[in-house]
Short mmCIF file of C-alpha atoms in Angstrom, two decimals:
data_model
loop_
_atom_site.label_atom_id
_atom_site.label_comp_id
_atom_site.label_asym_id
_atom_site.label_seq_id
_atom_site.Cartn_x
_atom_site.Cartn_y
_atom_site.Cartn_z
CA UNK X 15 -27.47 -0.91 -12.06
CA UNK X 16 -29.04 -4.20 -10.38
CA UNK X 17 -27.49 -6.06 -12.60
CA UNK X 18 -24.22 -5.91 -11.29
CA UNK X 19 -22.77 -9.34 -11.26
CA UNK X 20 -19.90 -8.39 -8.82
CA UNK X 21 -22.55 -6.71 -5.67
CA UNK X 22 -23.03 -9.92 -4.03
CA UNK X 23 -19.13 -10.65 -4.11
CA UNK X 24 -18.65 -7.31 -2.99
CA UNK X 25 -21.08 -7.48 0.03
CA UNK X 26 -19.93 -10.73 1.16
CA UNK X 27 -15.77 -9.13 1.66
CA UNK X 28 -17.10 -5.96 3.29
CA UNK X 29 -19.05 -8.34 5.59
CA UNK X 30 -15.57 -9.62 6.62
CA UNK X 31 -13.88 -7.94 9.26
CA UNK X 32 -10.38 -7.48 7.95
CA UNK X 33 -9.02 -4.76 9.84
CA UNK X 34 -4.99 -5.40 9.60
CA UNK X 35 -4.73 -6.50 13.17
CA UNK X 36 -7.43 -9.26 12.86
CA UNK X 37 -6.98 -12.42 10.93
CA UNK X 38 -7.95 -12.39 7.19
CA UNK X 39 -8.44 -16.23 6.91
CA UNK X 40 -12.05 -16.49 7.39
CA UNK X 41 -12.03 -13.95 3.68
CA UNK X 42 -9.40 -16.46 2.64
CA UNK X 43 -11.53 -19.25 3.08
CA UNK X 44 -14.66 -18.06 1.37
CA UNK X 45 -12.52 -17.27 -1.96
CA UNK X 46 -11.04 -20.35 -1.55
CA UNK X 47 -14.18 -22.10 -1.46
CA UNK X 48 -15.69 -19.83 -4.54
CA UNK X 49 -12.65 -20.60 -6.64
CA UNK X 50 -13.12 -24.20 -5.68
CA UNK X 51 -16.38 -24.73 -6.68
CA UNK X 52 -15.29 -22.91 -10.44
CA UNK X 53 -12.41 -26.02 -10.56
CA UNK X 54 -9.71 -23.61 -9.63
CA UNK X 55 -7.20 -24.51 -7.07
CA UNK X 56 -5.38 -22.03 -4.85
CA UNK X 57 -2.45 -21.82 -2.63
CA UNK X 58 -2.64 -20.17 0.91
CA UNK X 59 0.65 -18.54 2.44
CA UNK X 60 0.23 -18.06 5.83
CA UNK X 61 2.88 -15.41 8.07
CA UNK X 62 4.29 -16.83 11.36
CA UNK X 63 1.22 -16.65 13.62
CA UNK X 64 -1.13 -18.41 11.23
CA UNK X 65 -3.66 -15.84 11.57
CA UNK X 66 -3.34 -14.72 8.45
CA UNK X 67 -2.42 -15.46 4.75
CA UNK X 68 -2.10 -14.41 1.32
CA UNK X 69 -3.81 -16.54 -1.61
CA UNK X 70 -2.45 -17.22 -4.99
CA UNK X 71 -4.58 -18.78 -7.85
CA UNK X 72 -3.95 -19.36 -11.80
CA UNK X 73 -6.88 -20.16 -13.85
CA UNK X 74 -6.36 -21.41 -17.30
CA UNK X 75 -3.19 -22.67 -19.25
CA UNK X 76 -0.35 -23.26 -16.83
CA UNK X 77 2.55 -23.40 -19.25
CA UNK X 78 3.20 -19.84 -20.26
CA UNK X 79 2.72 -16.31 -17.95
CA UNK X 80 0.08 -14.30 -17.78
CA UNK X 81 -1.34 -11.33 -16.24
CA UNK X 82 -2.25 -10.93 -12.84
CA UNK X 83 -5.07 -8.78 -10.61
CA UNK X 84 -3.80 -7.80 -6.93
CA UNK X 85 -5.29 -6.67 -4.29
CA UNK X 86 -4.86 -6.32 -0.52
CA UNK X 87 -7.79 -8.14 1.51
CA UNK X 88 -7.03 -5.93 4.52
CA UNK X 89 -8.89 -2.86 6.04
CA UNK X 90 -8.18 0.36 8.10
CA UNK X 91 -9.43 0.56 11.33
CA UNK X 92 -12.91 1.96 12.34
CA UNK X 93 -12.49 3.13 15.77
CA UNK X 94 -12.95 6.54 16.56
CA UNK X 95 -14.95 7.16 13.56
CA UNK X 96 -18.25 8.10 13.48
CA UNK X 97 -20.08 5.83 11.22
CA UNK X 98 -23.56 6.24 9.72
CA UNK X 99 -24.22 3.02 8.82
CA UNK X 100 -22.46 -0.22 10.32
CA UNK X 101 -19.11 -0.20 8.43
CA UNK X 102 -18.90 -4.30 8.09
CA UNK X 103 -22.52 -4.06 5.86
CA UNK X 104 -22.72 -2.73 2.84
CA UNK X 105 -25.37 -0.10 2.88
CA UNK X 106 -26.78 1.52 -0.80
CA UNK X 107 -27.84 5.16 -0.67
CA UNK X 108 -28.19 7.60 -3.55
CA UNK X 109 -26.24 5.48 -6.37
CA UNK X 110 -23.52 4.67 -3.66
CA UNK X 111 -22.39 1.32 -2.20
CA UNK X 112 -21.13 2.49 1.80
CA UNK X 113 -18.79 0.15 3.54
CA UNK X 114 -15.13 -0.38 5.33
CA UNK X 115 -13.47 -1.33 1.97
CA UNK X 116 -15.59 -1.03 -0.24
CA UNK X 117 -13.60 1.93 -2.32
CA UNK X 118 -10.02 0.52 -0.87
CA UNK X 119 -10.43 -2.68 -2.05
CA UNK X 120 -12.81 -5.06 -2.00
CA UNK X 121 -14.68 -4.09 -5.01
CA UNK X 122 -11.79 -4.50 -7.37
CA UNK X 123 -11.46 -8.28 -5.96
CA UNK X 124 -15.21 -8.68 -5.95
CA UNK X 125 -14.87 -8.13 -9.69
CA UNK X 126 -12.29 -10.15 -10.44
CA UNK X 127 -14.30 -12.98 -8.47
CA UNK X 128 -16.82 -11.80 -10.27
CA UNK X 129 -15.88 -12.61 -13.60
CA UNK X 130 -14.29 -16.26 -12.84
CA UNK X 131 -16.63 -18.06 -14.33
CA UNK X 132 -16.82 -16.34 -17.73
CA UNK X 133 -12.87 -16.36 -17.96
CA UNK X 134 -13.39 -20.28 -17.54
CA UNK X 135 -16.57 -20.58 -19.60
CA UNK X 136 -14.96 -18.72 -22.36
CA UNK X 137 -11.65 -20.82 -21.89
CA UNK X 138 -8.25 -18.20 -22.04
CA UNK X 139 -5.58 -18.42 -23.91
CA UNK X 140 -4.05 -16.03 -22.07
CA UNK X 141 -3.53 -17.20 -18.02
CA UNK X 142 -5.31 -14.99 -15.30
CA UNK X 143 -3.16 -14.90 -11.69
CA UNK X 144 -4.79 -14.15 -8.46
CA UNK X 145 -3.11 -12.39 -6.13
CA UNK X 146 -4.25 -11.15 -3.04
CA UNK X 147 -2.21 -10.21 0.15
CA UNK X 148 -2.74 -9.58 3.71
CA UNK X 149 -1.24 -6.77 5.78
CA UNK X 150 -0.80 -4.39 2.89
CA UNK X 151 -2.03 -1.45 5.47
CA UNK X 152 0.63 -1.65 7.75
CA UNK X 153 3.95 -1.70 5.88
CA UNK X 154 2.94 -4.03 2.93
CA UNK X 155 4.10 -7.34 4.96
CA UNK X 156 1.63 -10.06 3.87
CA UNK X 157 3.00 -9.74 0.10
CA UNK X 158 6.70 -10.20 0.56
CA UNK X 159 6.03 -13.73 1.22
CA UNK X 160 3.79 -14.22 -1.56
CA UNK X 161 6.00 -12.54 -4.00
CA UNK X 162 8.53 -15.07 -2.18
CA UNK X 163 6.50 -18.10 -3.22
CA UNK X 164 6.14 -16.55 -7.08
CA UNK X 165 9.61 -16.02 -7.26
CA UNK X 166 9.83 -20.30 -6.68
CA UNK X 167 7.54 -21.14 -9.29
CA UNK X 168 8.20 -22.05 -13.04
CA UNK X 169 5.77 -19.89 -14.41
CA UNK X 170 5.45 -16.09 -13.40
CA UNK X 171 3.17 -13.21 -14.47
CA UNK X 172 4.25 -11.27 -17.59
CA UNK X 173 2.30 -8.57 -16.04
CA UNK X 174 0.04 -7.22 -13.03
CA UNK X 175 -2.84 -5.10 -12.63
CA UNK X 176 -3.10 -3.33 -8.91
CA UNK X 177 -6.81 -2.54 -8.91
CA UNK X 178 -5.99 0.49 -6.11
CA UNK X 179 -8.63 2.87 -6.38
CA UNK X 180 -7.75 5.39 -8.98
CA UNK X 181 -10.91 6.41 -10.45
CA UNK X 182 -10.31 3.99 -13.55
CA UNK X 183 -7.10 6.05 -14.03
CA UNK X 184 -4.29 4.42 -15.65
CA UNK X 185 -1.10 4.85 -13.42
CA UNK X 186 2.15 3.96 -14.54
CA UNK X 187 3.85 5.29 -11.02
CA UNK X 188 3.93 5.81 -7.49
CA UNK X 189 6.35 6.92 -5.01
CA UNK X 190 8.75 4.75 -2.54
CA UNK X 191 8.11 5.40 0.89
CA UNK X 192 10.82 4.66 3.76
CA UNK X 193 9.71 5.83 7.65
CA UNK X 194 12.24 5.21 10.85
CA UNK X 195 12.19 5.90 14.54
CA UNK X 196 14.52 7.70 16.50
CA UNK X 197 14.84 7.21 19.95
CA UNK X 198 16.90 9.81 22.25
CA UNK X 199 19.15 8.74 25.09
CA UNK X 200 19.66 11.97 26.94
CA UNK X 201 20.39 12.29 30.44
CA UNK X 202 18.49 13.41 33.50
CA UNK X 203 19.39 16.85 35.45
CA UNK X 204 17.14 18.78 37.71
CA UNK X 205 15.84 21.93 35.62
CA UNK X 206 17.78 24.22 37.59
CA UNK X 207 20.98 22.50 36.44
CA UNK X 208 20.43 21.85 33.43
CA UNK X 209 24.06 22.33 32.07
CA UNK X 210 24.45 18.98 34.32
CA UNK X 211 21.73 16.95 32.00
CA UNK X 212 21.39 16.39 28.10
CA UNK X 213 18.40 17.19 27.06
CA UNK X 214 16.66 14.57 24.60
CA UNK X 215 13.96 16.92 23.14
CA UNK X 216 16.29 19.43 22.41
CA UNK X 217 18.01 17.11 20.39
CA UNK X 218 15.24 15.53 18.68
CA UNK X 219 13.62 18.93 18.22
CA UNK X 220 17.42 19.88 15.92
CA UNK X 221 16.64 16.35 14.25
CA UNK X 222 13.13 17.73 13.56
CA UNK X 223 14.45 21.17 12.12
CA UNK X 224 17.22 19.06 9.97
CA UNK X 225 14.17 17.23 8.04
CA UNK X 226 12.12 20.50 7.88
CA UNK X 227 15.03 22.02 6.31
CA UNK X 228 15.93 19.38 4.38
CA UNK X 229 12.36 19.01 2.53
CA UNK X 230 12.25 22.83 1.80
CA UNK X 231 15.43 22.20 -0.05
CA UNK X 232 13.95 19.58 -2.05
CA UNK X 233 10.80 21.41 -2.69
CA UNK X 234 12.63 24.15 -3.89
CA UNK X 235 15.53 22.53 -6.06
CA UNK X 236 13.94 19.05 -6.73
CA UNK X 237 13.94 16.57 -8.52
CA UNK X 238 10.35 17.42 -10.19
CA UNK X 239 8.14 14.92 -11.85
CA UNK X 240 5.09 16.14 -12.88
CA UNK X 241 3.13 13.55 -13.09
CA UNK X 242 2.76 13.72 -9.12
CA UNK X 243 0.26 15.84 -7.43
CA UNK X 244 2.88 16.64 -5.08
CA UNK X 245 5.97 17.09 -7.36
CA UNK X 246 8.96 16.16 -5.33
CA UNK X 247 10.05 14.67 -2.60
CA UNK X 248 8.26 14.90 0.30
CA UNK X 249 10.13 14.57 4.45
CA UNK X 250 7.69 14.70 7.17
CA UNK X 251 7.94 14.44 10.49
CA UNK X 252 4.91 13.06 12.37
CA UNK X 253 5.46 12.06 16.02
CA UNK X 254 7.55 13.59 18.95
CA UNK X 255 6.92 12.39 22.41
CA UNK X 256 9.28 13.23 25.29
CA UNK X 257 9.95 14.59 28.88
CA UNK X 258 7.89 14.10 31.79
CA UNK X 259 7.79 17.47 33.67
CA UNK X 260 8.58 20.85 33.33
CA UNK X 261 11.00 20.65 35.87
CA UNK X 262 13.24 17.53 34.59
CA UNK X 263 16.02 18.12 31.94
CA UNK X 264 13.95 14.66 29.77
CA UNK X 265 16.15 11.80 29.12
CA UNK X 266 13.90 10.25 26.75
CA UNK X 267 12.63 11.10 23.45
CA UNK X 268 11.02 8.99 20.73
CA UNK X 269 10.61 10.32 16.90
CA UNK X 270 9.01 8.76 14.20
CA UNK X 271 9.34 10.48 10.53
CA UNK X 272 9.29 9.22 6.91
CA UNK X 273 10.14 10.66 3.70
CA UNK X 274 8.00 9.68 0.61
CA UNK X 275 10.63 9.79 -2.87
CA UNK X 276 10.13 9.95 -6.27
CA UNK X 277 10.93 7.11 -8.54
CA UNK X 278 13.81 8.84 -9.67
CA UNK X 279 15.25 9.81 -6.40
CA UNK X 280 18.04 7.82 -4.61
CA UNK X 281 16.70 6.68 -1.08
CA UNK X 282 19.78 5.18 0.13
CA UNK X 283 21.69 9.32 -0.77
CA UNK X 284 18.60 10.18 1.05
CA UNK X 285 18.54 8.14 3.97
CA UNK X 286 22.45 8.57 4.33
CA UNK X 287 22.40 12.52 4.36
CA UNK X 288 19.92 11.88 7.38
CA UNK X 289 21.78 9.23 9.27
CA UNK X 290 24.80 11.59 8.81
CA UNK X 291 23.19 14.45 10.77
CA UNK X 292 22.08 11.34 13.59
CA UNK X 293 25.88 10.88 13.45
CA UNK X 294 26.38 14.49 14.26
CA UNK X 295 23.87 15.09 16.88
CA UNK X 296 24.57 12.14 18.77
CA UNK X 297 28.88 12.54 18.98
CA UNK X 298 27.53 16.04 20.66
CA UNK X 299 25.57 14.14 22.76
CA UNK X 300 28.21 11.63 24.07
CA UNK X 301 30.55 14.25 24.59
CA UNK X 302 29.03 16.05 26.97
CA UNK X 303 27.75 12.61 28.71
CA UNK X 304 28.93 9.20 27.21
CA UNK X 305 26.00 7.01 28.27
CA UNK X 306 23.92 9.15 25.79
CA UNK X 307 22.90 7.89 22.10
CA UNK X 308 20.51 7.83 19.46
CA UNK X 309 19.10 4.62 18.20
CA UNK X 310 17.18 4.72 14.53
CA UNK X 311 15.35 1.65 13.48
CA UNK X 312 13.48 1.73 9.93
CA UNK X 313 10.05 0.97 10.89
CA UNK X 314 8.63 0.13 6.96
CA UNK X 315 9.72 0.84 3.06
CA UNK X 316 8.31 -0.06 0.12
CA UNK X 317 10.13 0.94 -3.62
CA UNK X 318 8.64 3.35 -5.93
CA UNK X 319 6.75 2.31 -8.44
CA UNK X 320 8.21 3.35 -12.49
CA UNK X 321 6.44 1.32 -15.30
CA UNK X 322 7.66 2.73 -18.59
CA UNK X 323 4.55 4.30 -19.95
CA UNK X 324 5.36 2.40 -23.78
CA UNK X 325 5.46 -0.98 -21.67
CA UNK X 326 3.15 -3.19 -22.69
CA UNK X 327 1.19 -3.18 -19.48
CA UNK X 328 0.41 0.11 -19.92
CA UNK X 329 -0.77 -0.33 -23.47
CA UNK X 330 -3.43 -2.87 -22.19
CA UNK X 331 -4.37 -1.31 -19.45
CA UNK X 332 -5.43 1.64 -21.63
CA UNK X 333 -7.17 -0.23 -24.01
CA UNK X 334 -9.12 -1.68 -21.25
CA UNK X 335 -10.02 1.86 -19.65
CA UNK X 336 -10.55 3.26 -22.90
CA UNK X 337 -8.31 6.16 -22.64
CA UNK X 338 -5.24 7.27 -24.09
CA UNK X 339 -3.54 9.13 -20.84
CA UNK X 340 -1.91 7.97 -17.84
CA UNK X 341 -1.37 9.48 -14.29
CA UNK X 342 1.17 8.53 -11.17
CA UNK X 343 -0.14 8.04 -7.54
CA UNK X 344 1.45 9.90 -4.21
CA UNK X 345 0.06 7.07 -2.22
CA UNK X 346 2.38 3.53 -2.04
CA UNK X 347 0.78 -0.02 -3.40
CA UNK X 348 2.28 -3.31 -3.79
CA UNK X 349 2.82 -2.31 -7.15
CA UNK X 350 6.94 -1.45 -6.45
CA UNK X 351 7.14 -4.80 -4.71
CA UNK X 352 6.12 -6.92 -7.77
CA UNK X 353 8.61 -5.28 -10.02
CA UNK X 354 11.21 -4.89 -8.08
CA UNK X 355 11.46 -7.69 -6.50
CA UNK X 356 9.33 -10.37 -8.58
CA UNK X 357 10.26 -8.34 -12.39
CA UNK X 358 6.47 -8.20 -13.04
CA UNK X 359 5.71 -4.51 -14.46
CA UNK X 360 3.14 -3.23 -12.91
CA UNK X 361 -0.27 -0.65 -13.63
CA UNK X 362 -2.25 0.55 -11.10
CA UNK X 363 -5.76 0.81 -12.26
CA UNK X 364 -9.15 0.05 -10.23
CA UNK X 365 -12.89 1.32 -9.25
CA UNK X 366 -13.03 3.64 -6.81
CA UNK X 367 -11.26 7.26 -5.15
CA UNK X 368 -8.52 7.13 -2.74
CA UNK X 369 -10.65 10.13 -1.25
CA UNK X 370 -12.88 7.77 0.18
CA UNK X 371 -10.40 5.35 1.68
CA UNK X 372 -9.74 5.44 5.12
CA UNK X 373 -12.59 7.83 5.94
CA UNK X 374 -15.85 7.20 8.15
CA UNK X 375 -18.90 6.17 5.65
CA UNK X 376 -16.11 4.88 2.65
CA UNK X 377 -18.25 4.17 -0.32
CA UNK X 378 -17.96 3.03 -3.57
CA UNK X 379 -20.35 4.70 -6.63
CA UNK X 380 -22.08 2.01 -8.59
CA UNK X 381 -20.81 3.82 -11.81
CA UNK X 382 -17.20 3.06 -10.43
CA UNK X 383 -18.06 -0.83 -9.84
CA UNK X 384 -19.71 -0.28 -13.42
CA UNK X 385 -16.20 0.78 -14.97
CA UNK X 386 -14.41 -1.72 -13.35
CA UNK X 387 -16.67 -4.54 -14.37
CA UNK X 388 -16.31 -3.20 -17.18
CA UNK X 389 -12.70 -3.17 -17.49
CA UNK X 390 -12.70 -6.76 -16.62
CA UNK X 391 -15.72 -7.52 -19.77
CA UNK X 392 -12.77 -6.34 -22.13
CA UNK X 393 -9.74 -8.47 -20.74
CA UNK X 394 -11.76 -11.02 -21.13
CA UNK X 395 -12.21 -10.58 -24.64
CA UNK X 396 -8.85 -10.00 -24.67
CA UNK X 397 -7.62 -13.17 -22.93
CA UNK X 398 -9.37 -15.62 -24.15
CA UNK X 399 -9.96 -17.62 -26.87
CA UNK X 400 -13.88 -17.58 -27.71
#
């Protein structure tokens, strides 16, 4: 398979250090300058710092919508992982491409590079968008301000492809995600007296139970889809960090916890039967000691993703894979984002596992690049107009 067109593309990304808390503009700037030297002009939007950006692009006829190919251009961190091969250079072992991103998702944007110049050389009737964010790692930031500049323009996507790694699965859905910390106010009392202090942990620790309870409710009762791997709802509860010695009633604790809900499944009724028990815990807590409190910030959400499997996203994106099924994700994209709040329906569909993401020695299988490209042979024949 040396005849990949898309393995110098996807060398060159994974040779970018993109990790979320770096800048991505150097990237930016190289698939600027690619597109620029194909004729095609793109627009950078850059967040607050100017460190980083997202970069939109529309090749072909610019007087009707068309459908667009997303992807993030950010990476997970390294550190702490024990690498075989240096993560930033893409290393080929036993029919395997290894490399930070190279499953999660710099392939899927190497191919759409990739295949540039026969979209133009073949002219398309059809336009092709470019879309590709920053920050999707950390709370999917970068594309809210992209989606922002789309919402401005005359012309939108009819539809969008979110080459996610899915195995060349077709997925019509994915779950919303909303996480929050809680911080405890409690107050301080020598151990021995502890009827005299208000013990944040405690409190957080009832908090804690709440959410356990409350997800083996769901699990039980539902709502089911079962599209999902995981079938329902999900709460979780991941960090807990309090007190400072054995012998001090603590007057701190911090909580962070999400829950991860099915398309189907009311957030806000969600988020509200939680914030109700906050309300509970913390009138106990003031009346025992009114300088006491709980304070609960939402620290990310993104919406669910629910593409009507008959939608005619879905119908092309099938074609494309050449299969006749469809699947839903547990993980969150940028999908929910474009249709909720740009009314572009959305597939997620791209080269690669989400078993490899986010893992020391990530890799990519050259039969996955293989599919994608692919994938993207057929739109073209689909999209254009020789």
């Amino acid at each position: 398979m040396t005849d990949l067109r898309s393995r110098p593309l996807i060398e060159k990304l994974v040779g970018f250090d993109t990790t979320s808390h770096y800048s991505n503009l150097e990237l930016m700037a190289f698939v600027q300058d690619y597109l620029k030297s194909h004729g095609v002009d793109s627009q950078l939007i850059h967040d607050a710092t100017g460190t980083k950006a997202n970069l939109y692009a529309t090749l072909g006829p610019t007087d009707r919508g068309g459908i667009m190919l997303s992807g993030h251009t950010d990476v997970v961190p390294v550190d702490g992982q024990d690498w075989a091969t240096d993560p930033f250079k893409v290393t080929e072992k036993d029919g395997k491409l290894y490399g930070r991103g190279t499953s999660d998702m710099k392939s899927f944007i190497a191919i759409a590079l990739a295949y540039v110049p026969e979209f133009l050389k073949r002219g398309l009737a059809t336009p092709i968008h470019l879309a590709f964010s920053h920050d999707e790692e950390v709370g999917c930031i970068g594309v809210r301000s992209l989606i922002k500049m789309m919402n401005e323009q005359p012309i939108r996507p009819v539809m969008g492809i979110i080459g996610e790694p899915t195995s060349m699965q077709v997925c019509v859905g994915h779950k919303g995600k909303r996480s929050f910390r809680a911080i405890f106010k409690g107050k301080e009392a020598h151990s021995s007296l502890t009827p005299m202090g208000v013990n944040a942990v405690d409190y957080a620790a009832r908090l804690a139970v709440f959410l356990r309870g409350m997800a083996d409710r769901i699990a039980g009762d539902g709502p089911f889809d079962e599209l999902y791997d995981v079938a329902y709802t999900t709460v979780h509860t991941g960090v807990m960090k309090g007190g400072e010695q054995l012998n001090i009633v603590p007057g701190h604790c911090r909580m962070d916890f999400e829950f991860r809900h099915l398309p189907k499944h009311d957030p806000d009724a969600l988020q509200a039967e939680i914030m109700a028990m906050v309300g509970e815990l913390e009138a106990e807590m003031k009346a025992h000691s009114p300088e006491t409190g709980i304070e609960v910030e939402e620290l990310s959400g993104i919406p669910a993703l629910d593409t009507d499997p008959t939608d005619e996203v879905v119908t092309l994106a099938k074609q494309l894979a050449g299969r006749n099924d469809h699947a839903a994700v547990a993980f969150g994209t940028e999908a929910g984002l474009f249709q909720q709040s740009a009314g572009v329906p959305c597939v997620i569909i791209g080269p690669g596992s989400i078993n490899e993401a986010h893992k020391p020695n990530e890799f990519i299988s050259l039969d996955q690049v293989a599919k994608g490209e692919g994938f993207m042979a057929r739109l073209a024949d689909k999209v254009c107009a020789s």
